[in-house]
C-alpha atoms as a printed R data frame, in Angstrom:
    type eleno elety resid chain resno       x       y       z
1   ATOM     1    CA   GLN     A     1  17.129   6.953   6.698
2   ATOM     2    CA   VAL     A     2  14.497   4.642   5.244
3   ATOM     3    CA   GLN     A     3  13.772   4.449   1.547
4   ATOM     4    CA   LEU     A     4  10.560   3.011   0.155
5   ATOM     5    CA   VAL     A     5  10.432   2.147  -3.540
6   ATOM     6    CA   GLU     A     6   7.034   1.361  -5.009
7   ATOM     7    CA   SER     A     7   6.238  -0.327  -8.298
8   ATOM     8    CA   GLY     A     8   3.360  -1.946 -10.122
9   ATOM     9    CA   GLY     A     9   0.944   0.887 -10.760
10  ATOM    10    CA   GLY     A    10  -0.552   1.639 -14.144
11  ATOM    11    CA   LEU     A    11  -3.673   1.694 -16.272
12  ATOM    12    CA   VAL     A    12  -6.070  -1.236 -16.122
13  ATOM    13    CA   GLN     A    13  -9.602  -1.881 -17.314
14  ATOM    14    CA   PRO     A    14 -12.457  -2.358 -14.845
15  ATOM    15    CA   GLY     A    15 -12.438  -5.916 -13.559
16  ATOM    16    CA   GLY     A    16  -8.704  -6.234 -14.080
17  ATOM    17    CA   SER     A    17  -5.884  -6.823 -11.625
18  ATOM    18    CA   LEU     A    18  -2.695  -5.136 -10.540
19  ATOM    19    CA   ARG     A    19  -0.034  -6.008  -8.011
20  ATOM    20    CA   LEU     A    20   1.773  -3.243  -6.160
21  ATOM    21    CA   SER     A    21   5.140  -3.803  -4.513
22  ATOM    22    CA   CYS     A    22   7.029  -1.702  -2.009
23  ATOM    23    CA   ALA     A    23  10.598  -2.498  -1.012
24  ATOM    24    CA   ALA     A    24  12.078  -0.869   2.063
25  ATOM    25    CA   SER     A    25  15.795  -0.283   2.525
26  ATOM    26    CA   GLY     A    26  18.108   1.661   4.773
27  ATOM    27    CA   SER     A    27  18.127   1.871   8.547
28  ATOM    28    CA   ILE     A    28  15.094  -0.250   9.325
29  ATOM    29    CA   PHE     A    29  14.546  -1.077  12.977
30  ATOM    30    CA   GLY     A    30  11.503  -1.826  15.041
31  ATOM    31    CA   ILE     A    31   8.962  -2.277  12.272
32  ATOM    32    CA   ARG     A    32   5.404  -2.194  13.561
33  ATOM    33    CA   SER     A    33   3.483  -2.368  10.296
34  ATOM    34    CA   MET     A    34   3.602  -1.930   6.546
35  ATOM    35    CA   GLY     A    35   0.669  -0.859   4.480
36  ATOM    36    CA   TRP     A    36  -0.902   0.984   1.602
37  ATOM    37    CA   TYR     A    37  -2.900   4.203   1.498
38  ATOM    38    CA   GLN     A    38  -4.685   5.880  -1.367
39  ATOM    39    CA   GLN     A    39  -5.236   9.515  -2.174
40  ATOM    40    CA   VAL     A    40  -7.330  11.270  -4.787
41  ATOM    41    CA   PRO     A    41  -7.137  14.992  -5.554
42  ATOM    42    CA   GLY     A    42  -8.881  17.106  -2.959
43  ATOM    43    CA   LYS     A    43  -9.184  14.341  -0.396
44  ATOM    44    CA   GLN     A    44  -7.150  13.093   2.524
45  ATOM    45    CA   ARG     A    45  -4.955  10.058   2.267
46  ATOM    46    CA   GLU     A    46  -6.926   6.995   3.373
47  ATOM    47    CA   LEU     A    47  -5.975   3.543   4.546
48  ATOM    48    CA   VAL     A    48  -6.381   0.746   2.015
49  ATOM    49    CA   ALA     A    49  -4.722  -2.137   3.841
50  ATOM    50    CA   VAL     A    50  -2.116  -2.732   6.510
51  ATOM    51    CA   VAL     A    51  -0.249  -5.755   7.818
52  ATOM    52    CA   ALA     A    52   1.177  -5.577  11.314
53  ATOM    53    CA   ASN     A    53   3.695  -7.769  13.067
54  ATOM    54    CA   GLY     A    54   2.380 -11.283  13.457
55  ATOM    55    CA   GLY     A    55   0.555 -11.055  10.153
56  ATOM    56    CA   ILE     A    56  -2.455  -9.192  11.485
57  ATOM    57    CA   THR     A    57  -4.208  -7.437   8.594
58  ATOM    58    CA   ASN     A    58  -6.766  -4.690   8.312
59  ATOM    59    CA   TYR     A    59  -8.608  -3.561   5.192
60  ATOM    60    CA   ALA     A    60 -10.812  -0.672   4.202
61  ATOM    61    CA   ASP     A    61 -14.385  -1.860   3.772
62  ATOM    62    CA   ALA     A    62 -14.364  -0.837   0.113
63  ATOM    63    CA   VAL     A    63 -11.597  -3.291  -0.772
64  ATOM    64    CA   LYS     A    64 -12.423  -6.285   1.414
65  ATOM    65    CA   GLY     A    65 -12.662  -9.424  -0.666
66  ATOM    66    CA   ARG     A    66 -10.907  -7.807  -3.632
67  ATOM    67    CA   PHE     A    67  -7.495  -6.724  -2.327
68  ATOM    68    CA   THR     A    68  -4.951  -8.810  -0.472
69  ATOM    69    CA   ILE     A    69  -1.959  -7.446   1.406
70  ATOM    70    CA   SER     A    70   1.082  -9.559   2.120
71  ATOM    71    CA   ARG     A    71   4.535  -8.991   3.504
72  ATOM    72    CA   ASP     A    72   7.903 -10.636   3.012
73  ATOM    73    CA   ASN     A    73   9.789  -9.893   6.208
74  ATOM    74    CA   ALA     A    74  13.088 -11.241   4.872
75  ATOM    75    CA   LYS     A    75  12.952  -8.734   2.010
76  ATOM    76    CA   ASN     A    76  11.258  -5.898   3.927
77  ATOM    77    CA   THR     A    77   8.731  -5.815   1.111
78  ATOM    78    CA   VAL     A    78   4.977  -5.403   1.164
79  ATOM    79    CA   TYR     A    79   2.629  -6.311  -1.671
80  ATOM    80    CA   LEU     A    80  -0.923  -5.359  -2.544
81  ATOM    81    CA   GLN     A    81  -2.751  -7.701  -4.887
82  ATOM    82    CA   MET     A    82  -5.698  -5.807  -6.327
83  ATOM    83    CA   ASN     A    83  -8.387  -7.802  -8.126
84  ATOM    84    CA   SER     A    84 -11.771  -6.876  -9.569
85  ATOM    85    CA   LEU     A    85 -10.635  -3.286  -9.858
86  ATOM    86    CA   LYS     A    86 -13.257  -0.562 -10.130
87  ATOM    87    CA   PRO     A    87 -13.025   2.985 -11.495
88  ATOM    88    CA   GLU     A    88 -13.391   4.268  -7.934
89  ATOM    89    CA   ASP     A    89 -10.114   2.549  -7.048
90  ATOM    90    CA   THR     A    90  -8.340   5.135  -9.195
91  ATOM    91    CA   ALA     A    91  -5.880   6.992  -6.966
92  ATOM    92    CA   VAL     A    92  -2.259   7.467  -6.081
93  ATOM    93    CA   TYR     A    93  -1.239   4.606  -3.820
94  ATOM    94    CA   TYR     A    94   1.375   5.264  -1.149
95  ATOM    95    CA   CYS     A    95   3.406   2.703   0.696
96  ATOM    96    CA   ASN     A    96   3.669   3.223   4.457
97  ATOM    97    CA   LEU     A    97   6.168   1.762   6.880
98  ATOM    98    CA   ARG     A    98   5.634   2.444  10.569
99  ATOM    99    CA   THR     A    99   8.408   1.786  13.052
100 ATOM   100    CA   ILE     A   100   8.687   2.436  16.752
101 ATOM   101    CA   PHE     A   101  10.533   5.652  15.828
102 ATOM   102    CA   LYS     A   102   8.649   7.203  12.949
103 ATOM   103    CA   GLU     A   103   6.350   6.859   9.974
104 ATOM   104    CA   ASN     A   104   7.800   6.591   6.471
105 ATOM   105    CA   TRP     A   105   6.134   7.121   3.111
106 ATOM   106    CA   GLY     A   106   6.918   6.135  -0.451
107 ATOM   107    CA   GLN     A   107   6.676   8.518  -3.385
108 ATOM   108    CA   GLY     A   108   3.379   7.092  -4.578
109 ATOM   109    CA   THR     A   109   2.327   5.133  -7.644
110 ATOM   110    CA   GLN     A   110  -0.636   5.983  -9.848
111 ATOM   111    CA   VAL     A   111  -3.368   3.409 -10.373
112 ATOM   112    CA   THR     A   112  -5.959   4.256 -13.008
113 ATOM   113    CA   VAL     A   113  -8.959   2.024 -13.636
114 ATOM   114    CA   SER     A   114 -10.673   2.994 -16.856
115 ATOM   115    CA   SER     A   115 -12.036   1.513 -20.047
C-alpha cells in the first residue's frame, strides 16, 4: 500500500504564491513519475505538472513559467511551487505517483485564488 499525504493548499490573493507538498510512504517500488493534477467541479482531472525519472518535467501550457515542480527522491516527496496565481487556478489539486505496478492518488488539497 502507498500513502500520499498532501499539504500546502489554501486561500491566496491573485498574484500570490503557494507551495504544495506531497509525501509518499509505504510500499514504494519502481517509481516512474510523480506529479500534480487539478480538478474543478464538473470537469475531468487534468495534468498540471509531472516529473519523471531523470528529472524530466512536463507542464500544462496554462502554468508554464508560473509553476515549478520538483522532487526529492530521498524523501519520496514532490513539490509544486505556484507563483503568480490566477483565479482560474482555483481547483482541488491531487498528487499522483505512478509506479510500474499502479497509479496512486492523494486525497486532494483545495487551492482557492480570490481577492
